[in-house]
PDB file of C-alpha atoms and ligand atoms in Angstrom:
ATOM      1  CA  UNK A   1       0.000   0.000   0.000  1.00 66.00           C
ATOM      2  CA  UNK A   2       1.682   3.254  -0.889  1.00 80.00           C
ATOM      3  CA  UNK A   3       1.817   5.790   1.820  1.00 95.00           C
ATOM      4  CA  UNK A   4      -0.195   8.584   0.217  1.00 97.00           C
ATOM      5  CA  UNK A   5       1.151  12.305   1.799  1.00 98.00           C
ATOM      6  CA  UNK A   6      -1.495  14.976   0.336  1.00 98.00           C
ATOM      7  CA  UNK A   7      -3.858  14.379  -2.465  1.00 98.00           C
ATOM      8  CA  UNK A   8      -5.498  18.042  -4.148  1.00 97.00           C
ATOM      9  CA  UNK A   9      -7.802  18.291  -6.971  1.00 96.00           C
ATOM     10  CA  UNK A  10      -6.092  16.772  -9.787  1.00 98.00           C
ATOM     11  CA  UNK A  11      -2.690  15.207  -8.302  1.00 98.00           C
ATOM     12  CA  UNK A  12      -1.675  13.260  -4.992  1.00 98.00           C
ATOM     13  CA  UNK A  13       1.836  13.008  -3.613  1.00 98.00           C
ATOM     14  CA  UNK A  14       3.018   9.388  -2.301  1.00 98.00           C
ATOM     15  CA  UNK A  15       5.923   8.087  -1.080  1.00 98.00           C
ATOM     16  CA  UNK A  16       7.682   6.512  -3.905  1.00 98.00           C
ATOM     17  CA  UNK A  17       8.617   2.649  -3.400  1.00 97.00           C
ATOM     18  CA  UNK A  18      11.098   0.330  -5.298  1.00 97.00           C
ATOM     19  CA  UNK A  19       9.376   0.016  -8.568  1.00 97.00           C
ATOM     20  CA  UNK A  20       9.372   4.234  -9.133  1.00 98.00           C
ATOM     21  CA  UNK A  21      13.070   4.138  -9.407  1.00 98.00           C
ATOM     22  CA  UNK A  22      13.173   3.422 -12.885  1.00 98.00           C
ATOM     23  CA  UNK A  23      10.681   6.489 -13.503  1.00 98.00           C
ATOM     24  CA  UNK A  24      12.758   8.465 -11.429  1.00 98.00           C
ATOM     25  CA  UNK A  25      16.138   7.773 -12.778  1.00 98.00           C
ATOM     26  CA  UNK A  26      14.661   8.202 -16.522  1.00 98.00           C
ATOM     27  CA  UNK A  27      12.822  11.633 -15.167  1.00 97.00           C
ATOM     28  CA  UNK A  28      15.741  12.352 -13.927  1.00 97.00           C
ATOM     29  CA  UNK A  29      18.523  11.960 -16.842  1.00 97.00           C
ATOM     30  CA  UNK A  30      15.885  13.441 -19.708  1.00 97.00           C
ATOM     31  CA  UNK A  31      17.863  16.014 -21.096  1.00 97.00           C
ATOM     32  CA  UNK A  32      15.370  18.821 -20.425  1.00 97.00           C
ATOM     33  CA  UNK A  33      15.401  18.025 -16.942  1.00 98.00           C
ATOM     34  CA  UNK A  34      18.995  16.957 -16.382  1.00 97.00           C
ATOM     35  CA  UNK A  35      20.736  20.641 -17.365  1.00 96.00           C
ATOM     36  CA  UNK A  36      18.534  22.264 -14.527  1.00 97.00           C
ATOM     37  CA  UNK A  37      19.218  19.229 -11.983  1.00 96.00           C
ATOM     38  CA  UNK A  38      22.387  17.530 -10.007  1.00 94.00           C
ATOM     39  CA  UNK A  39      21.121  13.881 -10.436  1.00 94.00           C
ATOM     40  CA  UNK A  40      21.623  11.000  -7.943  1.00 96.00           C
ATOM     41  CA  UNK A  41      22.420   7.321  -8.391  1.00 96.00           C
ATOM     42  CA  UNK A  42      20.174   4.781  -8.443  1.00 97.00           C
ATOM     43  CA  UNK A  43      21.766   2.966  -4.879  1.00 98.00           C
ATOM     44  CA  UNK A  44      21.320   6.716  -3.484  1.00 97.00           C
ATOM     45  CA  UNK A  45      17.270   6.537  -4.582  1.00 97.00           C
ATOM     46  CA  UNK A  46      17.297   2.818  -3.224  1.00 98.00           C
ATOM     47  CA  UNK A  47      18.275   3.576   0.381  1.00 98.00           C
ATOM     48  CA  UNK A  48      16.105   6.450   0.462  1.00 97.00           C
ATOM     49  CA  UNK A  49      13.464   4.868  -0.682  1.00 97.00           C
ATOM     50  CA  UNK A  50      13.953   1.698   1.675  1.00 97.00           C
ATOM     51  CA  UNK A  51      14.821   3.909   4.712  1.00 96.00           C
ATOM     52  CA  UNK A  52      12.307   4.694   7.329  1.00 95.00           C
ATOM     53  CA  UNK A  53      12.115   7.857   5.652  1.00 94.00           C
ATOM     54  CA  UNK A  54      12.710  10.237   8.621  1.00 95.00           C
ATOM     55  CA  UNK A  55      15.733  12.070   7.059  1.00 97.00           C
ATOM     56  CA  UNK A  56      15.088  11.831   3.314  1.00 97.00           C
ATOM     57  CA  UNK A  57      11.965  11.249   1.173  1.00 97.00           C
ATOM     58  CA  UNK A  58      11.464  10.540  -2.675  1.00 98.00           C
ATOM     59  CA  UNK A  59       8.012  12.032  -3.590  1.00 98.00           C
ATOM     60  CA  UNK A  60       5.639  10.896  -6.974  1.00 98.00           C
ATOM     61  CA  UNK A  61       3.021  13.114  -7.891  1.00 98.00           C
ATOM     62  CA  UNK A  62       0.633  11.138  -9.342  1.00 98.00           C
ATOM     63  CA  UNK A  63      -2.385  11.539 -11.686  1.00 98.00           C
ATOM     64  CA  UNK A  64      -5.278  10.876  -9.530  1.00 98.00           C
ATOM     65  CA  UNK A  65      -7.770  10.243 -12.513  1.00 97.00           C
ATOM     66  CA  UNK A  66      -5.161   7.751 -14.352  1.00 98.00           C
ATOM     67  CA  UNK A  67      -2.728   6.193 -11.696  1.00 97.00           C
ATOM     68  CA  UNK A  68      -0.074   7.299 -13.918  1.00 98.00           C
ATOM     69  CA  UNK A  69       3.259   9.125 -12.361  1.00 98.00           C
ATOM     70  CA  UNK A  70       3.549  12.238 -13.870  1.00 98.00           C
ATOM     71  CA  UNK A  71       6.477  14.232 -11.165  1.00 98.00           C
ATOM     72  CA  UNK A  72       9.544  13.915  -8.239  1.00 97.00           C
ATOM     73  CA  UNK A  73      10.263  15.638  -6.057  1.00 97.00           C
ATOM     74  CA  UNK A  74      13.103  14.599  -3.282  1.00 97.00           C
ATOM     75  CA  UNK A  75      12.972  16.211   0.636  1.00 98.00           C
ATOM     76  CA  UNK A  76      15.970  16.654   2.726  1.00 97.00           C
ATOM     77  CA  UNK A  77      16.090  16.925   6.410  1.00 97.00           C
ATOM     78  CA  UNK A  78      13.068  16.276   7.129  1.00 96.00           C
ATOM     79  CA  UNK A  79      14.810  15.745  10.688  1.00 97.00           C
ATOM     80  CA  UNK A  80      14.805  19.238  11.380  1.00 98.00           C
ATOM     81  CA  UNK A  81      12.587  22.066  11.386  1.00 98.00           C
ATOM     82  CA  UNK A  82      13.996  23.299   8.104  1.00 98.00           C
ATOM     83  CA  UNK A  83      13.144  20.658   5.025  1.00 98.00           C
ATOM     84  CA  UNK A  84      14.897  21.142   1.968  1.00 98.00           C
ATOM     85  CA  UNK A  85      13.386  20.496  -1.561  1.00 97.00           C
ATOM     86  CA  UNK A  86      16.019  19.013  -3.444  1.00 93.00           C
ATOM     87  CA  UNK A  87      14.564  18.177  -6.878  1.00 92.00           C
ATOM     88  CA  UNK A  88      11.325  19.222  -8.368  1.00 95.00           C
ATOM     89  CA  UNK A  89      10.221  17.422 -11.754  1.00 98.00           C
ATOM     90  CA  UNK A  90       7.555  17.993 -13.429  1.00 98.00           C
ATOM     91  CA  UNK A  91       7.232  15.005 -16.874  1.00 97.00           C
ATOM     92  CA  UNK A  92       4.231  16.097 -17.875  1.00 95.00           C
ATOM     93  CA  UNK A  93       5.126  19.339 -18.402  1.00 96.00           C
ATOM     94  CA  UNK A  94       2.751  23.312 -19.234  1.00 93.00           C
ATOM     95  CA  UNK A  95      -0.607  21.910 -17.577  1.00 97.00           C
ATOM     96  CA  UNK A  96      -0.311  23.546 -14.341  1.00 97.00           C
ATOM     97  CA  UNK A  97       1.266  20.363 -12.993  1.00 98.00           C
ATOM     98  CA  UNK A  98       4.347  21.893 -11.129  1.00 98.00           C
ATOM     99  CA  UNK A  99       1.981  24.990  -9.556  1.00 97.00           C
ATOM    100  CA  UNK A 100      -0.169  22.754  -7.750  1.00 98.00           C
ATOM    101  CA  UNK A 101       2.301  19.859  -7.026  1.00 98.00           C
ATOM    102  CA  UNK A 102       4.405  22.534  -5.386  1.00 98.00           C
ATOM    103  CA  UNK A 103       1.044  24.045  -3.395  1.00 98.00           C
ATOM    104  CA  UNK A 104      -0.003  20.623  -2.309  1.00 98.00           C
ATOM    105  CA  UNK A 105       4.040  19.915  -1.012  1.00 98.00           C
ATOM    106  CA  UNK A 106       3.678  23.256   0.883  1.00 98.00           C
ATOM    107  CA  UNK A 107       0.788  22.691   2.306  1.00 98.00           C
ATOM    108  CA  UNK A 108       1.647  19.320   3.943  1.00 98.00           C
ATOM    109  CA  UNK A 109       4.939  20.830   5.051  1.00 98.00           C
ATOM    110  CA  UNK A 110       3.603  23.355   6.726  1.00 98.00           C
ATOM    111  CA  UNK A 111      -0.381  22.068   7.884  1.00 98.00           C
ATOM    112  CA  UNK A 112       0.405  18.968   8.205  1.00 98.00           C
ATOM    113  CA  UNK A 113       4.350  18.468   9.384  1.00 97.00           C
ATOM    114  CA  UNK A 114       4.278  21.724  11.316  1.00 98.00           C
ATOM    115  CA  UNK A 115       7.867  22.487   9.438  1.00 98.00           C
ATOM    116  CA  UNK A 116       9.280  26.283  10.335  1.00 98.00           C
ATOM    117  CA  UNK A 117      10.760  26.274   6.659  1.00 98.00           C
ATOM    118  CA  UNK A 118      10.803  25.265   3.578  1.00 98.00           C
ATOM    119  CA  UNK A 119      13.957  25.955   0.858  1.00 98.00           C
ATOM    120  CA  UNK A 120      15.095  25.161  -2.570  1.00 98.00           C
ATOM    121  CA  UNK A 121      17.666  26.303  -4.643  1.00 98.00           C
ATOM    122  CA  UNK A 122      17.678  26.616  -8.177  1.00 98.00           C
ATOM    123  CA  UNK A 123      19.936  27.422 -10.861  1.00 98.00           C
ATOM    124  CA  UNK A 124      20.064  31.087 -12.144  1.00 98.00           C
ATOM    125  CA  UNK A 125      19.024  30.756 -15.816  1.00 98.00           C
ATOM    126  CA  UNK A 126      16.051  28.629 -15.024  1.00 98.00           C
ATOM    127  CA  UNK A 127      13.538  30.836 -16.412  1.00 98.00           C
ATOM    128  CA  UNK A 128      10.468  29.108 -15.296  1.00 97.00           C
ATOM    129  CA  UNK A 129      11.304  27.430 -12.390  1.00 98.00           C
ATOM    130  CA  UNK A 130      12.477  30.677 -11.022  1.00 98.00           C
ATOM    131  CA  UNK A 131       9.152  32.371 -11.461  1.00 97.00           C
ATOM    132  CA  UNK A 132       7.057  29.474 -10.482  1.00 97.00           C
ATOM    133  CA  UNK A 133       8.498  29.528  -6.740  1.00 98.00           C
ATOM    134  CA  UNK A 134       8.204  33.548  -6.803  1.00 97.00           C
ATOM    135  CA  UNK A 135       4.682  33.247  -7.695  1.00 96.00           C
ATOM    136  CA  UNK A 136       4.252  30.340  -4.463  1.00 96.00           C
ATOM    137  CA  UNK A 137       5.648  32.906  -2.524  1.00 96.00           C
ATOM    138  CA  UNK A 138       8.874  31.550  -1.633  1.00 98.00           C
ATOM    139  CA  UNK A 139      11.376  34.849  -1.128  1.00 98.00           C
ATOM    140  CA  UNK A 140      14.858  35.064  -2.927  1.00 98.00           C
ATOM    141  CA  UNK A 141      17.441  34.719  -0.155  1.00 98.00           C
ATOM    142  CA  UNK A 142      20.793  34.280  -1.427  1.00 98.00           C
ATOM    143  CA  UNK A 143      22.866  34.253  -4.770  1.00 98.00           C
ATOM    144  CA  UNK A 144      25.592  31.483  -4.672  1.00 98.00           C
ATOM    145  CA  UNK A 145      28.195  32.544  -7.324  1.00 98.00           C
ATOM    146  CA  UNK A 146      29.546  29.620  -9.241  1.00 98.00           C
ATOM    147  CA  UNK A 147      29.205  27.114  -6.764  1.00 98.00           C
ATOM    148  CA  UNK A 148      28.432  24.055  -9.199  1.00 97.00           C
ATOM    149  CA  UNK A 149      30.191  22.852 -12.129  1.00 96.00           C
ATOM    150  CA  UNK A 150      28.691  21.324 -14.765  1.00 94.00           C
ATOM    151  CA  UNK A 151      30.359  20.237 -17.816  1.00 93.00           C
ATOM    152  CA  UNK A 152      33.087  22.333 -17.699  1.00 96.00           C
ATOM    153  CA  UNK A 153      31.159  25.230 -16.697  1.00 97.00           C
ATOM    154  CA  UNK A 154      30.603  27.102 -13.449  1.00 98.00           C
ATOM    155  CA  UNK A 155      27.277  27.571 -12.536  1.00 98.00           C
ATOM    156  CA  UNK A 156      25.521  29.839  -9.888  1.00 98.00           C
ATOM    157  CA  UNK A 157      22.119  28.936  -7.915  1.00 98.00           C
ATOM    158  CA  UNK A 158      19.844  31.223  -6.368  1.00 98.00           C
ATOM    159  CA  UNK A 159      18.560  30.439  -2.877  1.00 98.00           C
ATOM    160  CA  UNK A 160      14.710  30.918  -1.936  1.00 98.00           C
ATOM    161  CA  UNK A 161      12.924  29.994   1.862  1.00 98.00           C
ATOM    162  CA  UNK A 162       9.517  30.511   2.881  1.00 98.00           C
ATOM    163  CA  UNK A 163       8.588  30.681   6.463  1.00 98.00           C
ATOM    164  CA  UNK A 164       5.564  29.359   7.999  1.00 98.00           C
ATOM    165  CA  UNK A 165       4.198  32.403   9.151  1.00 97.00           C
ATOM    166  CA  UNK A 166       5.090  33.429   5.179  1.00 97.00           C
ATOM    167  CA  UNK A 167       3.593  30.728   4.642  1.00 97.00           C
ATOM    168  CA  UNK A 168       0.563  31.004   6.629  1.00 96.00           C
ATOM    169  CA  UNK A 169       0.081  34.944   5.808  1.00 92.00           C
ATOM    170  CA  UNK A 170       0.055  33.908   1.983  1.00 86.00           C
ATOM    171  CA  UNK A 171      -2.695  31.619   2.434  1.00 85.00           C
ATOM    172  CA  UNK A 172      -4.971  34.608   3.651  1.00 76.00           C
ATOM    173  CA  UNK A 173      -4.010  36.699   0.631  1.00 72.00           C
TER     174      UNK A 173
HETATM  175  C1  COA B   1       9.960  23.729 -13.511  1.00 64.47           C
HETATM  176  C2  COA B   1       8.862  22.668 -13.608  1.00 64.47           C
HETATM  177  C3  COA B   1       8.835  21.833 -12.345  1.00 64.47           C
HETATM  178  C4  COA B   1       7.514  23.392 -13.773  1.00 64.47           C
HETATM  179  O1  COA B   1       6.492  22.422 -13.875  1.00 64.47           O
HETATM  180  P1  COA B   1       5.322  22.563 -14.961  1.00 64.47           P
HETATM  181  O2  COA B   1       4.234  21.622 -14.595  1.00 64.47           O
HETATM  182  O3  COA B   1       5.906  22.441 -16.315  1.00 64.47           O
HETATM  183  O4  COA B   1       4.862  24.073 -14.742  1.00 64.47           O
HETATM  184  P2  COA B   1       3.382  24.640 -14.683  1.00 64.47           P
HETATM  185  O5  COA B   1       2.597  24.126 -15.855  1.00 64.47           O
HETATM  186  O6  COA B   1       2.819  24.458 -13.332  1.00 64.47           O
HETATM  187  O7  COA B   1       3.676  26.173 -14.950  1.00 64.47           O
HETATM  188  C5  COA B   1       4.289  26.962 -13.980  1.00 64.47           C
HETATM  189  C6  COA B   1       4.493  28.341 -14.575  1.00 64.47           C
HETATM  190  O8  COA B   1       5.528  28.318 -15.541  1.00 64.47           O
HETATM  191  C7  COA B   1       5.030  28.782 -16.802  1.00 64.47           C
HETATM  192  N1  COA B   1       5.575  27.899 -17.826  1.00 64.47           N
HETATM  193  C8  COA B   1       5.483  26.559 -17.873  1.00 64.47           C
HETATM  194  N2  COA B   1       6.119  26.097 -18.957  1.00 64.47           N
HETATM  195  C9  COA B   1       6.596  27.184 -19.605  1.00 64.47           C
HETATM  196  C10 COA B   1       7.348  27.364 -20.793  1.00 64.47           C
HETATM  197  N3  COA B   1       7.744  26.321 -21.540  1.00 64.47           N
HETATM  198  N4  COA B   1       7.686  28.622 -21.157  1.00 64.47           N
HETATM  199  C11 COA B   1       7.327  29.678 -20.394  1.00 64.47           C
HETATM  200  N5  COA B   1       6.603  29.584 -19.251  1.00 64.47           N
HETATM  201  C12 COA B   1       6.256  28.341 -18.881  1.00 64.47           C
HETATM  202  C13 COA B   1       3.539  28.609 -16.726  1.00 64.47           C
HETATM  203  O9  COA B   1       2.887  29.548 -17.572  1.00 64.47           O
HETATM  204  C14 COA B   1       3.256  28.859 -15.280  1.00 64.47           C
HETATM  205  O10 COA B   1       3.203  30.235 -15.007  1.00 64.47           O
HETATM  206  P3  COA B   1       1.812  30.914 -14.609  1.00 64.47           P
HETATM  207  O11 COA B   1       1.193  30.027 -13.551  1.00 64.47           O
HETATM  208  O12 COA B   1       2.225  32.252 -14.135  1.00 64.47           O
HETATM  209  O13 COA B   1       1.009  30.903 -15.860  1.00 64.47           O
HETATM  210  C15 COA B   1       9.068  21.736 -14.843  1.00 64.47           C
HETATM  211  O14 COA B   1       9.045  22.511 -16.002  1.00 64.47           O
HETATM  212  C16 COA B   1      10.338  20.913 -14.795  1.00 64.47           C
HETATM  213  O15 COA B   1      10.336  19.783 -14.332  1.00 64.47           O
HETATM  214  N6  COA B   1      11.460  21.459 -15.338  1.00 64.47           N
HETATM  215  C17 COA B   1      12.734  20.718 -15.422  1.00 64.47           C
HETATM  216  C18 COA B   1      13.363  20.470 -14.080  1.00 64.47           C
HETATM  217  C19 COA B   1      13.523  21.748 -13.304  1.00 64.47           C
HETATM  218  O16 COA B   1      13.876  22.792 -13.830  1.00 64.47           O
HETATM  219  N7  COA B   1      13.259  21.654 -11.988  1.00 64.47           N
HETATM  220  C20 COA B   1      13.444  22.768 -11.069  1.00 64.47           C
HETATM  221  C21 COA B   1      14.787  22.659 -10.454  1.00 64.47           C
HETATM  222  S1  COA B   1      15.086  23.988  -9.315  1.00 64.47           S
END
């Protein structure tokens, strides 16, 4: 039985299990998704995935209506009052998937796992990614200057946070 987290109008988030690591290794390495992502391996997914899940979590949003996968996400210290999103995948890409995955993972962070924040980074010439988490709310915090290095070239990724009282005051808006 999958361990279902938050389900909204059209999507639900579950826990991913053993036979989503194909989906999220492919999702992962498709080019369009790979230049705006630091992959893992597939043992890293495994234990994650096979771990009680207290530190670490590997997320599928799902298609309610069809079953089918359609999004990852991965959450990081989930230990602490501060959870970090680590990668956020949309496959099924333009349909308003990614805006209400990303509502549904805040509002389980923050109504349901009382969390003080939430953060993400994201890489600097990601157009759309970048506006999407402005638009949630989430406030730019920091500017790391070349800090990964991809292919030869040095990259830079923006840092954005979101309280819960952000959070909370955003919801009233
Ligand atoms: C970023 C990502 C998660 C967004 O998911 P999505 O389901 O495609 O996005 P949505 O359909 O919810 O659209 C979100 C916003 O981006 C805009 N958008 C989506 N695709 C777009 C495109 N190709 N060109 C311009 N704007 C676009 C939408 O208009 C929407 O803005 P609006 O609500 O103001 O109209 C998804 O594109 C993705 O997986 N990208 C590759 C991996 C990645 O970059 N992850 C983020 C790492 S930090």
């Amino acid at each position: 039985m999958n361990e279902i987290l938050i389900e909204g109008r059209r999507l639900r988030l579950r826990r991913a299990n053993v036979t989503d690591l194909n989906y999220i290794m492919t999702l992962q390495y498709t080019p369009e998704n790979l230049k705006f992502i630091v992959p893992f391996d597939e043992k890293y997914h495994r234990e994650i995935i096979t771990s009680d899940g207290s530190e670490k979590l590997d997320v599928i949003v799902e298609e309610i209506d069809t079953g089918n996968s359609v999004g990852y996400f991965m959450l990081r210290k989930m230990d602490s009052p501060f959870v970090e999103f680590t990668h956020v995948i949309i496959g099924k890409k333009g349909l308003g998937y990614g805006r209400e995955a990303l509502k549904l993972l805040l509002k389980w962070a923050f109504e349901v796992k009382d969390f003080h924040r939430v953060w993400i980074d994201c890489k600097d010439y990601n157009k759309i990614a970048l506006r999407l988490y402005e638009s949630l709310g989430f406030v730019r915090e920091g500017f790391l200057r070349e800090i990964l290095l991809t292919n030869g070239v040095y990259e830079n990724l923006i840092v954005f946070g979101m309280l819960d009282r952000e959070y909370f005051s955003w919801q009233e808006k």
